[in-house]
Amino acid sequence: MFHRIGHFVVRRAWWVIGAWLIAAVAIISTAPAITAQTDESKFLPKHYESVQASELQAEAFPANFSPGAYAVFERKGGGKLDEADKATAEKVVKGLTDKHIEYVETVLPVGKSYSKDGTFGVSMIAIDKKVLQKPEAADAAKALREAGVELTAGTPVKMLLGGPAASILDQQDSSKLAEALIGVGTFVIILLTLWLIFRSLTVAWLPILSIIIYSMVANGLIGYAGKLFGLKSDNSMSAILIVVLFGVGTDYFLFLMFRYRERLRAGDERKEAVVNAVGRVGEAIASAAGAVVVAFAVLVLSSLGMFTALGPSLAIAVAVTALASITLVPAVLSVVPERVLFRRVVEWLRWAGRHLAWLARGARGPRPAGNFPEHWMRQSKGSRFAALGGGVQRRPAVAALASGLVLVALTVAALGYKGTFDLTSGSMPKTKESMVVQDRMMKAFSAGAADPSHVYLASTNGAKLDAAGLDTYRAALAGTPGVAAVPADRTSLSKDGLTADITVVLKDAPATNKAIDTMGSLRETAHGSAPSGTKVLVGGQTSVLKDINTAMAHDYKLVFPVAALLILLILAFQLRSLVAPWYLMASVGLGFGATLGATSLIFQKIGGEPGLMFMLPIFIYLFVVAIGTDYNILMIARLREEVKEGRTPREAAGEAVKHAGPTVAAAGFILAATFGTMLLAGNSLFSQMGFSIAFGIIVSAFVMAMFFTPAITALLGHVAWWPGHGDSPSQDGPAAVRDAEPEPAGRL
């Protein structure tokens, strides 16, 4: 099948290239933009209590004052605010009101809202609830900050803006910077690494230009899917898409490129080499992409909207990447002569120099020849991958045991994993203005004062709520461990008197694990102490995070097993075996545990973080299991190819490491490095994600695929291919290509 695809692409190369270019322009020019959602409650299904509480609040208290931002006033040089400073703060509040900033409804006076030490005061600002979780809220926050700078100019007072709207603005700025850093870092890493491997700028640029073309197709299709199915993504998706498209795209390019060069060394003509390369690795690319697509697509089963949007988006990106890798990239390779493709920088300069000299002579005499040393045909002596393959061949038990022990040891460390739900602080540096305001308020007031919880008590029998009953109920809520206060003056009744909004201030910051634990107790008290004839719903940020925690537990039990089962089926179909898929999945399972363990050690034990971001295990599972399976597929596909050539299982394992090792090493290094660029973003979410996935890919490539998988396969021998005949020798014997040893990726 893939040989036929290769023949079709080579015969109609320019048509294929033209089709991709037309599709890219047409799709990207008409596709809707990918929008981000910042309201965590929008990621939850409607049956969760926090979502129902939000709906009740909007229905019963549509006009309730709900701060969308906080203006904090303090002296520029530090110290206590004097009476003149307080007067300046009130003037600024009036000035903000007089500016009539769009979407800003109310700016309350500071009044008595000063910290205990007198160093700052707080003004609460109401922003239109309809735009509070939309980009318009960020626009309002930006206008407020600019107005604050203008109104405090020439005074010893400065204004800082925090709260939900300011957080959205800071998250947007942080995301744009992260995307720029990740994009540039990914570009540089791919370009430099491919140049070091192939010593050719043409080869280094080829995947980048190809990815730019088909990434437009992928992003356009994702935009269509988002609009069609109402998918809600978060701010991290754009950065993740960049890494996936460029990282996975370069991986598949290397799968094809190493085999293409190998066929050239075996004596194939250029177009024939492209066809044979597609025929030999096309199935591996399709199977590897299938495993990744399935793993990502399974996220539609998640309870959280952020995953149900991210999963299909990444699945579309990988599917487009795989299609381009067996059509667009081979078409380009078939029209670029190998002398141009593998020409080194020095050779390009010499060629240019000879032609400039020829032109300087008035183009007299014969045109300079274009023959160059055929360095790509030279074979490396003493390949380190040949040595590694020989070691696996001679001592497969030692290789399996050593690599297995490394994975098991790190997996044990995963028992120390703790999750954290503070997405706001995790998605931007702590130096951002909204984070500074949050820190100020937590130190001056109760840690939960900046974003209190709300208990909504609603009558179910039509009788109005009485004041005495509310007092008793508040007292019960105040007695819950972890609750700081239930102030009577912050309880409001709906116009019909049937619903009460009771503010509950927790002792801990709303996104901490302690606050989430308190929410469980608060809900029990709220429901258990409710007067007869009433129903209770508990809302607020901590309530949302409590429900997200519950949803994550559901996803772990559903998404992980379903993804594993589907990947197992893909492996069984691709390998025609019922044995090999099981130990391949066991190896990537150990890779997942080892990655989570190493990340827990680095960030929790060494870095002192209170925990890892709650969605990290899902990301590690999907990327490490799915992409780790890519390398296993490539290695075992080559191993099967060697067995079919008539070699023993041990010889086949050695040859597979020797020939596929450079591809796995190069692909693993580049993909790990591209994910590692997330460390440049400067926030906890991307730092943890970048380190963990990069580490997991390194483990997948250099421990599992290079040692564990071929060693286990060598030990099992023909049993690994039961009950099929995937290892049945062909009649032709070892192909001539085996005598052409590929240049190792040891240049890295």
XYZ file of C-alpha atoms in Angstrom:
748
model
C 0.000 0.000 0.000
C 2.642 2.529 1.021
C 4.803 1.621 -1.981
C 1.806 2.503 -4.165
C 1.410 5.802 -2.297
C 5.100 6.496 -2.857
C 4.800 5.794 -6.609
C 1.757 8.061 -6.888
C 3.432 10.938 -5.022
C 6.671 10.706 -7.007
C 4.916 10.547 -10.385
C 2.736 13.564 -9.536
C 5.073 15.445 -7.206
C 4.308 18.965 -8.406
C 0.576 18.284 -8.332
C 0.876 17.102 -4.718
C 2.914 20.152 -3.710
C 0.461 22.469 -5.483
C -2.512 20.807 -3.805
C -1.016 21.354 -0.349
C -0.237 25.013 -1.116
C -3.754 25.664 -2.423
C -5.306 23.887 0.566
C -3.169 25.880 2.998
C -4.141 29.247 1.499
C -7.811 28.343 1.082
C -8.302 26.901 4.554
C -6.360 29.479 6.544
C -8.081 32.386 4.744
C -11.580 31.126 5.545
C -11.191 29.301 8.878
C -12.434 30.923 12.107
C -9.860 31.937 14.695
C -9.059 29.659 17.639
C -10.361 31.372 20.794
C -9.327 30.698 24.374
C -11.615 30.273 27.401
C -10.423 31.480 30.816
C -13.403 30.608 33.030
C -12.668 27.271 34.707
C -16.376 26.679 35.383
C -17.046 26.661 31.635
C -14.909 23.528 31.367
C -17.293 21.552 33.609
C -20.541 19.768 32.663
C -23.720 21.341 34.003
C -24.479 18.599 36.528
C -21.659 19.741 38.836
C -22.718 21.752 41.881
C -20.434 24.717 41.201
C -21.950 25.189 37.731
C -25.497 24.948 39.095
C -24.573 27.487 41.797
C -23.322 29.892 39.144
C -26.579 29.553 37.209
C -28.618 30.152 40.380
C -26.552 33.217 41.215
C -27.131 34.678 37.732
C -30.880 34.042 38.032
C -31.496 35.180 41.618
C -28.901 37.961 41.930
C -28.407 39.449 38.460
C -27.529 42.864 39.873
C -25.334 41.729 42.765
C -22.018 43.481 43.045
C -19.309 41.019 42.089
C -15.768 42.429 41.917
C -14.153 41.884 38.523
C -11.007 43.732 39.572
C -9.273 45.217 42.607
C -7.399 48.522 42.592
C -4.690 48.532 45.248
C -3.188 51.880 46.327
C 0.213 52.082 48.020
C 3.128 54.511 48.375
C 5.710 54.333 45.584
C 8.542 54.186 48.083
C 6.747 51.909 50.522
C 5.540 52.710 54.023
C 2.171 53.653 55.505
C -0.348 55.730 53.646
C -0.960 59.133 55.277
C -4.155 61.165 55.049
C -2.981 62.954 51.905
C -2.257 59.634 50.250
C -5.720 58.357 51.193
C -7.263 61.500 49.727
C -5.282 60.885 46.514
C -6.609 57.331 46.356
C -10.207 58.575 46.600
C -9.530 61.145 43.854
C -8.196 58.377 41.623
C -11.326 56.298 42.293
C -13.498 59.278 41.275
C -11.309 59.803 38.213
C -11.745 56.174 37.159
C -15.504 56.551 37.513
C -15.563 59.795 35.502
C -13.679 58.177 32.605
C -16.617 55.831 31.953
C -14.366 53.001 30.804
C -16.259 50.499 28.669
C -17.563 47.463 30.589
C -16.596 49.046 33.962
C -19.852 49.416 35.895
C -18.849 50.557 39.391
C -15.675 51.684 41.151
C -16.245 51.638 44.919
C -14.472 54.121 47.213
C -11.633 52.736 49.310
C -13.455 53.850 52.453
C -12.193 51.718 55.330
C -10.705 48.972 53.171
C -7.120 49.448 54.318
C -4.677 46.773 55.366
C -4.026 46.311 59.091
C -0.554 47.790 58.784
C -1.895 50.777 56.826
C 0.402 50.217 53.828
C -2.292 49.916 51.171
C -5.991 50.339 50.481
C -8.323 48.453 48.164
C -11.085 49.632 45.846
C -13.380 46.958 44.409
C -14.390 47.370 40.761
C -17.442 45.777 39.132
C -17.102 44.744 35.490
C -19.981 43.675 33.250
C -20.573 39.990 34.074
C -21.347 39.219 30.442
C -17.719 39.879 29.453
C -15.952 38.959 32.687
C -14.369 35.803 31.235
C -13.908 37.178 27.712
C -11.186 39.240 25.987
C -13.266 42.375 26.578
C -12.530 42.052 30.313
C -8.809 42.228 29.526
C -9.443 45.371 27.476
C -11.213 46.936 30.459
C -8.340 45.957 32.761
C -5.807 47.482 30.376
C -7.779 50.731 30.247
C -8.025 50.802 34.058
C -4.276 50.336 34.442
C -3.501 53.071 31.939
C -5.957 55.409 33.664
C -4.427 54.558 37.051
C -0.946 55.507 35.833
C -2.292 58.757 34.422
C -4.282 59.722 37.539
C -1.444 58.960 40.005
C 1.228 60.776 37.974
C 3.078 63.345 40.092
C 1.837 61.864 43.385
C 3.616 59.567 45.859
C 0.819 56.994 45.352
C 0.720 54.204 42.763
C -2.179 51.999 41.728
C -1.910 48.274 41.026
C -4.742 46.329 39.399
C -5.560 42.735 40.300
C -8.543 40.404 40.304
C -10.130 38.255 37.559
C -10.023 40.806 34.711
C -6.411 41.755 35.438
C -5.472 38.075 35.584
C -6.964 37.536 32.125
C -4.901 40.439 30.780
C -1.696 39.158 32.377
C -2.380 35.608 31.183
C -2.817 36.878 27.629
C 0.461 38.783 27.770
C 2.240 35.826 29.331
C 0.801 33.434 26.724
C 1.911 35.655 23.837
C 5.433 35.842 25.243
C 5.476 32.097 25.880
C 4.327 31.377 22.320
C 7.028 33.662 20.902
C 9.795 32.116 23.010
C 8.618 28.565 22.329
C 8.249 29.263 18.608
C 11.715 30.795 18.247
C 13.311 28.149 20.474
C 11.664 25.313 18.533
C 12.726 26.828 15.203
C 16.360 27.254 16.284
C 16.596 23.771 17.817
C 15.221 22.017 14.740
C 17.360 24.019 12.327
C 20.572 23.596 14.297
C 20.085 19.917 15.127
C 19.230 18.882 11.569
C 22.219 20.801 10.278
C 24.485 19.020 12.782
C 23.087 15.622 11.727
C 23.125 16.067 7.956
C 25.580 18.966 7.573
C 23.166 20.500 5.067
C 21.183 23.705 5.398
C 18.808 22.485 2.697
C 17.869 19.436 4.768
C 17.637 21.608 7.898
C 15.193 24.015 6.247
C 13.109 21.422 4.446
C 10.973 20.205 7.396
C 10.470 23.740 8.676
C 9.123 24.972 5.346
C 6.960 21.863 4.989
C 5.574 22.242 8.511
C 4.737 25.898 7.917
C 2.619 24.830 4.922
C 0.676 22.029 6.544
C 0.420 23.744 9.942
C -1.814 26.301 8.235
C -4.052 23.441 7.112
C -4.052 21.952 10.611
C -4.818 25.250 12.367
C -7.602 26.005 9.905
C -9.214 22.601 10.415
C -8.939 23.042 14.188
C -10.686 26.392 13.882
C -13.509 24.795 11.878
C -13.818 21.959 14.412
C -13.930 24.412 17.314
C -16.730 26.403 15.715
C -18.672 23.333 14.597
C -18.578 21.467 17.916
C -18.309 24.433 20.316
C -14.948 23.344 21.694
C -13.526 25.579 24.445
C -9.742 25.706 24.672
C -7.515 27.377 27.241
C -4.561 29.750 26.831
C -2.001 26.940 26.692
C -3.306 25.313 23.505
C -1.538 27.564 20.981
C 1.871 26.927 22.537
C 1.225 23.172 22.727
C 0.149 23.125 19.062
C 3.402 24.799 18.025
C 5.455 22.159 19.807
C 3.359 19.237 18.556
C 3.328 20.342 14.916
C 7.041 21.125 14.745
C 8.220 18.371 17.084
C 6.141 15.495 15.714
C 6.523 16.787 12.155
C 10.305 16.731 12.479
C 10.127 13.236 13.995
C 8.266 11.859 10.984
C 10.575 13.769 8.636
C 13.547 12.038 10.252
C 11.850 8.635 9.994
C 11.615 9.198 6.235
C 14.895 11.052 5.737
C 17.155 8.467 7.352
C 15.602 5.703 5.273
C 15.816 7.837 2.108
C 19.524 8.410 2.661
C 19.987 4.733 3.400
C 18.394 3.799 0.079
C 20.610 6.286 -1.766
C 23.632 4.625 -0.176
C 22.296 1.274 -1.304
C 22.416 2.526 -4.897
C 18.793 3.522 -5.553
C 18.101 6.308 -8.004
C 16.660 9.417 -6.308
C 12.979 8.901 -7.100
C 13.264 5.170 -6.543
C 14.844 5.902 -3.154
C 11.887 8.120 -2.217
C 9.397 5.404 -3.199
C 11.280 2.747 -1.221
C 11.612 5.047 1.787
C 7.845 5.686 1.839
C 7.179 1.986 1.333
C 9.439 0.938 4.206
C 8.592 3.554 6.862
C 5.143 4.676 5.710
C 3.444 1.984 7.756
C 5.516 2.894 10.827
C 4.594 6.582 10.428
C 0.909 5.764 9.919
C 0.814 3.392 12.900
C 2.740 5.799 15.113
C 0.462 8.673 14.131
C -2.564 6.437 14.640
C -1.495 5.727 18.214
C -1.008 9.431 18.910
C -4.277 10.451 17.226
C -6.225 7.814 19.160
C -4.650 8.840 22.454
C -5.511 12.495 21.864
C -8.970 11.818 20.461
C -9.928 9.807 23.554
C -9.903 13.089 25.452
C -13.385 13.735 24.075
C -14.467 11.364 26.864
C -13.083 13.757 29.457
C -15.423 15.598 31.815
C -13.434 18.799 31.380
C -14.001 21.104 28.417
C -10.338 22.094 28.314
C -9.429 18.496 27.434
C -12.372 17.838 25.132
C -11.122 20.800 23.045
C -7.402 20.092 23.313
C -7.651 16.385 22.473
C -9.404 16.677 19.082
C -7.244 19.695 18.190
C -4.021 17.786 18.764
C -5.471 14.731 17.002
C -6.204 16.864 13.926
C -2.687 18.341 14.054
C -1.012 14.915 14.204
C -3.272 13.435 11.503
C -2.416 16.297 9.127
C 1.271 15.902 10.029
C 1.205 12.187 9.213
C -0.604 12.770 5.898
C 1.906 15.446 4.917
C 4.803 13.193 5.933
C 3.857 10.521 3.401
C 2.705 12.899 0.635
C 4.077 16.446 0.777
C 7.542 15.648 2.155
C 8.219 12.746 -0.294
C 6.995 14.950 -3.161
C 9.488 17.648 -2.202
C 12.289 15.082 -1.826
C 11.524 13.697 -5.274
C 11.934 17.103 -6.993
C 15.050 18.217 -5.106
C 18.207 16.569 -6.525
C 20.300 14.818 -3.898
C 23.306 16.946 -4.844
C 21.296 20.020 -3.866
C 19.680 18.370 -0.866
C 22.892 17.202 0.775
C 25.152 20.052 -0.323
C 27.149 21.502 2.561
C 27.490 25.216 3.333
C 31.142 25.283 2.254
C 30.236 23.617 -1.021
C 27.467 26.144 -1.631
C 29.980 28.953 -1.074
C 32.506 27.367 -3.429
C 29.801 26.871 -6.049
C 28.713 30.509 -5.671
C 32.333 31.695 -5.843
C 33.024 29.806 -9.076
C 29.850 31.180 -10.668
C 30.641 34.739 -9.555
C 34.093 34.433 -11.063
C 32.559 33.052 -14.272
C 30.136 35.966 -14.422
C 32.973 38.428 -13.741
C 34.721 37.093 -16.854
C 31.648 38.007 -18.828
C 30.242 34.476 -18.734
C 33.019 33.366 -21.055
C 34.108 29.782 -21.088
C 32.214 26.725 -19.909
C 29.831 27.110 -16.970
C 31.447 25.828 -13.732
C 30.629 22.200 -13.014
C 28.413 21.306 -10.111
C 30.092 18.107 -9.016
C 30.725 17.909 -5.307
C 32.235 15.292 -3.012
C 29.501 12.770 -2.401
C 29.943 12.902 1.369
C 26.477 11.523 2.011
C 27.620 8.257 0.451
C 30.529 7.832 2.832
C 29.998 5.343 5.609
C 30.868 5.938 9.235
C 33.366 3.550 10.727
C 32.834 2.131 14.177
C 29.301 3.391 14.582
C 28.365 3.809 18.218
C 24.921 2.467 17.385
C 26.496 -0.637 15.922
C 28.294 -1.039 19.245
C 25.057 -0.508 21.193
C 23.271 -2.970 18.957
C 26.042 -5.487 19.469
C 25.700 -5.128 23.217
C 21.940 -5.736 23.096
C 22.527 -8.703 20.790
C 25.131 -10.322 23.066
C 23.471 -9.571 26.429
C 19.746 -8.903 25.965
C 18.936 -9.979 29.538
C 21.378 -7.443 30.983
C 20.015 -4.684 28.724
C 16.412 -5.501 29.660
C 17.164 -5.721 33.387
C 19.248 -2.533 33.570
C 16.786 -0.411 31.586
C 13.838 -1.933 33.458
C 15.379 -1.149 36.854
C 15.871 2.501 35.868
C 12.206 2.780 34.916
C 10.975 0.996 38.051
C 13.158 3.087 40.384
C 11.814 6.352 38.982
C 8.263 4.998 38.972
C 8.466 4.459 42.738
C 9.126 8.208 43.115
C 5.746 8.871 41.474
C 4.092 7.831 44.747
C 5.036 11.281 46.066
C 2.951 13.086 43.437
C 0.585 15.815 44.653
C -1.712 17.883 42.460
C -2.324 21.608 42.662
C -5.161 23.575 41.071
C -3.887 27.150 41.024
C -4.130 27.658 37.257
C -3.968 31.443 37.523
C -0.592 31.646 39.260
C 0.609 28.567 37.440
C 0.079 30.103 34.010
C 2.103 33.290 34.534
C 5.154 34.521 36.443
C 4.647 35.683 40.022
C 6.010 39.120 39.068
C 2.897 39.939 37.025
C 0.860 42.812 38.501
C -2.238 40.723 39.210
C -0.111 38.181 41.079
C 1.496 40.963 43.141
C -1.965 42.264 44.076
C -3.095 38.769 45.035
C -0.046 38.371 47.261
C -0.676 41.754 48.922
C -4.296 40.907 49.731
C -3.485 37.434 51.017
C -0.946 38.856 53.454
C -3.128 41.716 54.631
C -6.437 39.940 54.893
C -7.530 36.327 55.119
C -5.926 34.297 52.334
C -9.401 33.503 51.047
C -10.707 37.076 51.233
C -9.765 37.991 47.676
C -12.111 35.371 46.219
C -14.569 34.080 48.857
C -16.970 31.182 48.411
C -20.728 31.568 48.256
C -23.445 29.395 49.751
C -26.787 29.839 48.018
C -29.769 28.872 50.192
C -33.011 28.701 48.202
C -36.565 28.045 49.384
C -38.256 25.068 47.751
C -41.734 25.474 49.258
C -42.425 29.090 48.319
C -41.901 30.426 51.867
C -39.569 33.377 52.297
C -36.345 32.877 54.248
C -36.438 34.335 57.777
C -33.607 36.264 59.429
C -33.403 34.040 62.533
C -32.995 30.935 60.432
C -30.241 32.599 58.411
C -28.363 33.573 61.597
C -28.443 29.992 62.838
C -27.374 28.701 59.441
C -24.451 31.157 59.224
C -23.276 30.059 62.662
C -23.240 26.439 61.489
C -21.213 27.376 58.414
C -18.772 29.432 60.503
C -18.058 26.388 62.668
C -16.703 24.396 59.710
C -12.947 23.732 60.063
C -11.042 25.881 57.573
C -13.657 28.673 57.446
C -12.325 32.085 58.547
C -15.575 34.035 58.674
C -19.195 34.180 57.537
C -19.888 37.938 57.829
C -23.551 38.807 58.351
C -23.210 42.091 56.441
C -22.213 40.157 53.310
C -25.383 38.086 53.151
C -27.914 39.291 50.596
C -31.470 38.233 49.763
C -33.019 38.062 46.323
C -35.847 40.504 45.547
C -38.467 37.826 46.139
C -36.855 36.806 49.449
C -36.623 33.161 48.374
C -32.849 32.901 47.911
C -29.928 33.990 50.116
C -26.354 34.547 48.985
C -24.132 33.857 52.011
C -20.482 34.842 51.635
C -18.029 32.414 53.251
C -14.392 33.457 53.647
C -11.973 30.532 53.849
C -8.733 30.590 55.819
C -6.657 29.439 52.858
C -6.194 30.824 49.366
C -9.044 29.603 47.137
C -6.865 27.529 44.770
C -4.871 25.657 47.411
C -5.375 22.004 48.281
C -6.261 22.987 51.854
C -9.076 25.207 50.603
C -10.332 22.418 48.327
C -10.339 20.031 51.281
C -12.252 22.638 53.285
C -14.778 22.876 50.453
C -15.656 19.217 50.961
C -16.396 19.859 54.644
C -18.214 23.102 53.873
C -20.519 21.355 51.427
C -21.318 18.666 53.984
C -22.148 21.304 56.605
C -24.091 23.467 54.153
C -26.276 20.595 52.968
C -26.604 18.949 56.371
C -27.545 22.121 58.282
C -29.933 23.568 55.705
C -33.378 24.452 57.112
C -36.248 22.260 55.998
C -37.920 23.370 52.802
C -34.676 24.663 51.291
C -31.968 23.503 48.913
C -28.296 24.480 48.957
C -25.707 25.038 46.249
C -22.119 26.056 47.048
C -20.326 28.180 44.456
C -17.165 30.199 43.952
C -13.703 29.413 42.620
C -12.869 26.828 45.276
C -16.137 25.015 44.569
C -15.235 24.929 40.863
C -11.810 23.488 41.653
C -13.362 20.884 43.939
C -15.530 19.737 41.038
C -12.551 19.773 38.667
C -10.764 17.506 41.130
C -13.722 15.117 41.037
C -13.842 15.272 37.237
C -10.116 14.493 37.007
C -10.573 11.373 39.127
C -13.308 10.295 36.695
C -11.041 10.979 33.704
C -8.156 8.971 35.132
C -10.436 5.949 35.438
C -11.900 6.347 31.949
C -9.434 8.070 29.603
C -6.309 6.138 30.601
C -7.708 2.618 30.085
C -9.584 3.478 26.871
C -6.520 5.128 25.319
C -4.331 2.181 26.362
C -6.768 -0.337 24.880
C -7.004 1.470 21.545
C -3.231 1.867 21.275
C -2.899 -1.834 22.115
C -5.233 -2.689 19.232
C -3.245 -0.485 16.836
C -0.032 -2.230 17.857
C -1.612 -5.649 17.437
C -2.851 -4.727 13.954
C 0.454 -3.205 12.870
C 2.642 -6.002 14.284
C 0.224 -8.883 13.572
C 0.964 -10.145 17.069
C -0.883 -10.610 20.355
C 2.279 -10.808 22.470
C 4.456 -7.855 21.440
C 1.773 -5.183 22.075
C 1.522 -6.181 25.741
C 5.162 -5.704 26.644
C 5.342 -2.583 24.479
C 2.457 -1.086 26.460
C 4.039 -2.250 29.704
C 7.241 -0.437 28.760
C 5.490 2.847 27.952
C 3.469 2.454 31.158
C 6.747 2.277 33.064
C 7.869 5.299 31.062
C 4.810 7.202 32.275
C 5.511 6.266 35.899
C 9.195 7.135 35.570
C 8.367 10.521 34.064
C 5.838 11.417 36.750
C 8.295 10.255 39.413
C 11.185 12.315 38.047
C 8.981 15.400 37.716
C 7.743 14.996 41.295
C 11.331 14.737 42.529
C 12.522 17.803 40.610
C 9.640 20.169 41.330
C 8.262 18.963 44.672
C 11.272 17.576 46.521
C 14.036 19.751 45.069
C 12.109 22.791 43.824
C 9.849 23.022 46.888
C 6.627 23.351 44.868
C 3.456 22.422 46.821
C 2.453 20.130 43.966
C 2.299 19.611 40.215
C -0.423 21.140 38.048
C -3.476 18.894 38.206
C -3.631 18.213 34.435
C 0.017 17.151 34.208
C -0.555 13.372 34.576
C -2.987 13.500 31.647
C -0.435 15.312 29.476
C 2.374 12.979 30.509
C 0.244 9.929 29.846
C -0.867 11.077 26.423
C 2.446 12.446 25.169
C 4.772 9.886 26.711
C 2.564 6.859 26.050
C 1.517 7.929 22.555
C 4.805 9.398 21.350
C 6.837 6.800 23.243
C 4.897 4.227 21.262
C 6.135 5.970 18.075
C 9.728 5.051 18.843
C 8.811 1.538 19.907
C 6.905 1.071 16.657
C 9.827 2.310 14.572
C 12.306 0.082 16.419
C 10.230 -3.091 16.419
C 9.168 -2.555 12.810
C 12.837 -2.480 11.852
C 13.482 -5.498 14.068
C 10.705 -7.407 12.290
C 12.167 -6.364 8.957
C 15.540 -7.813 9.993
C 13.950 -11.077 11.171
C 12.104 -11.410 7.864
C 15.459 -11.064 6.141
C 16.495 -14.333 7.807
C 18.325 -13.169 10.936
C 17.899 -14.711 14.374
C 15.931 -12.687 16.970
C 19.141 -11.598 18.715
C 20.851 -10.633 15.463
C 17.728 -8.761 14.417
C 17.715 -6.817 17.709
C 21.329 -5.797 17.170
C 20.707 -4.753 13.572
C 17.554 -2.842 14.542
C 19.456 -0.764 17.106
C 22.283 -0.259 14.611
C 20.041 0.975 11.793
C 17.010 2.496 13.566
C 18.991 3.796 16.557
C 20.223 6.964 14.794
C 16.675 7.826 13.731
C 15.239 7.246 17.203
C 18.069 9.180 18.861
C 17.779 12.156 16.501
C 13.982 12.230 16.627
C 13.914 11.823 20.408
C 16.484 14.540 20.932
C 14.700 17.055 18.709
C 11.239 16.345 20.122
C 12.517 16.492 23.715
C 14.320 19.737 22.979
C 11.241 21.305 21.385
C 9.125 20.457 24.421
C 11.991 21.696 26.569
C 11.506 25.168 25.060
C 8.441 25.438 27.308
C 10.873 26.034 30.160
C 11.516 29.446 28.568
C 7.926 30.545 29.292
C 8.749 31.368 32.914
C 5.639 29.926 34.588
C 4.944 26.773 36.561
C 2.501 25.213 34.103
C 4.805 25.324 31.075
C 7.926 24.594 33.124
C 6.436 21.411 34.568
C 4.911 20.398 31.249
C 8.107 21.110 29.306
C 10.377 19.228 31.702
C 8.098 16.243 32.177
C 7.325 15.622 28.509
C 10.938 16.228 27.449
C 12.152 13.809 30.120
C 9.503 11.257 29.144
C 10.520 11.427 25.490
C 14.192 10.989 26.407
C 13.256 7.924 28.446
C 11.075 6.623 25.603
C 13.792 7.055 22.982
C 17.003 6.274 24.845
C 15.843 3.709 27.410
C 12.714 2.000 26.121
C 13.155 1.979 22.347
C 16.946 1.672 22.352
C 17.347 -1.041 24.989
C 14.224 -2.355 26.715
C 12.060 -3.142 23.674
C 14.715 -4.801 21.445
C 16.155 -6.698 24.427
C 12.770 -8.138 25.472
C 11.986 -9.000 21.855
C 15.327 -10.768 21.503
C 14.709 -12.757 24.690
C 11.210 -13.798 23.636
C 12.335 -14.729 20.140
C 9.615 -16.099 17.870
C 7.106 -16.010 20.749
C 7.013 -12.215 20.399
C 5.219 -12.571 17.059
C 2.634 -15.146 18.148
C 0.171 -16.088 16.692
C 0.998 -14.483 13.357
C 3.931 -14.952 11.052
C 5.422 -11.515 11.318
C 8.898 -13.001 11.645
C 8.663 -15.460 8.775
C 11.869 -15.086 6.686
C 11.560 -13.818 3.162
C 13.078 -15.699 0.244
C 15.470 -12.952 -0.726
C 17.755 -12.982 2.275
C 19.363 -9.862 3.715
C 18.846 -6.891 1.475
C 21.730 -5.000 0.043
C 20.787 -2.071 2.160
C 22.079 -3.869 5.230
C 25.582 -3.438 3.901
C 25.101 0.299 3.806
C 25.469 1.468 7.359
C 23.742 4.809 7.993
C 25.655 7.668 9.451
C 24.879 7.766 13.187
C 23.210 10.614 14.997
C 26.327 10.795 17.110
C 27.035 14.168 15.561
C 24.522 15.638 18.008
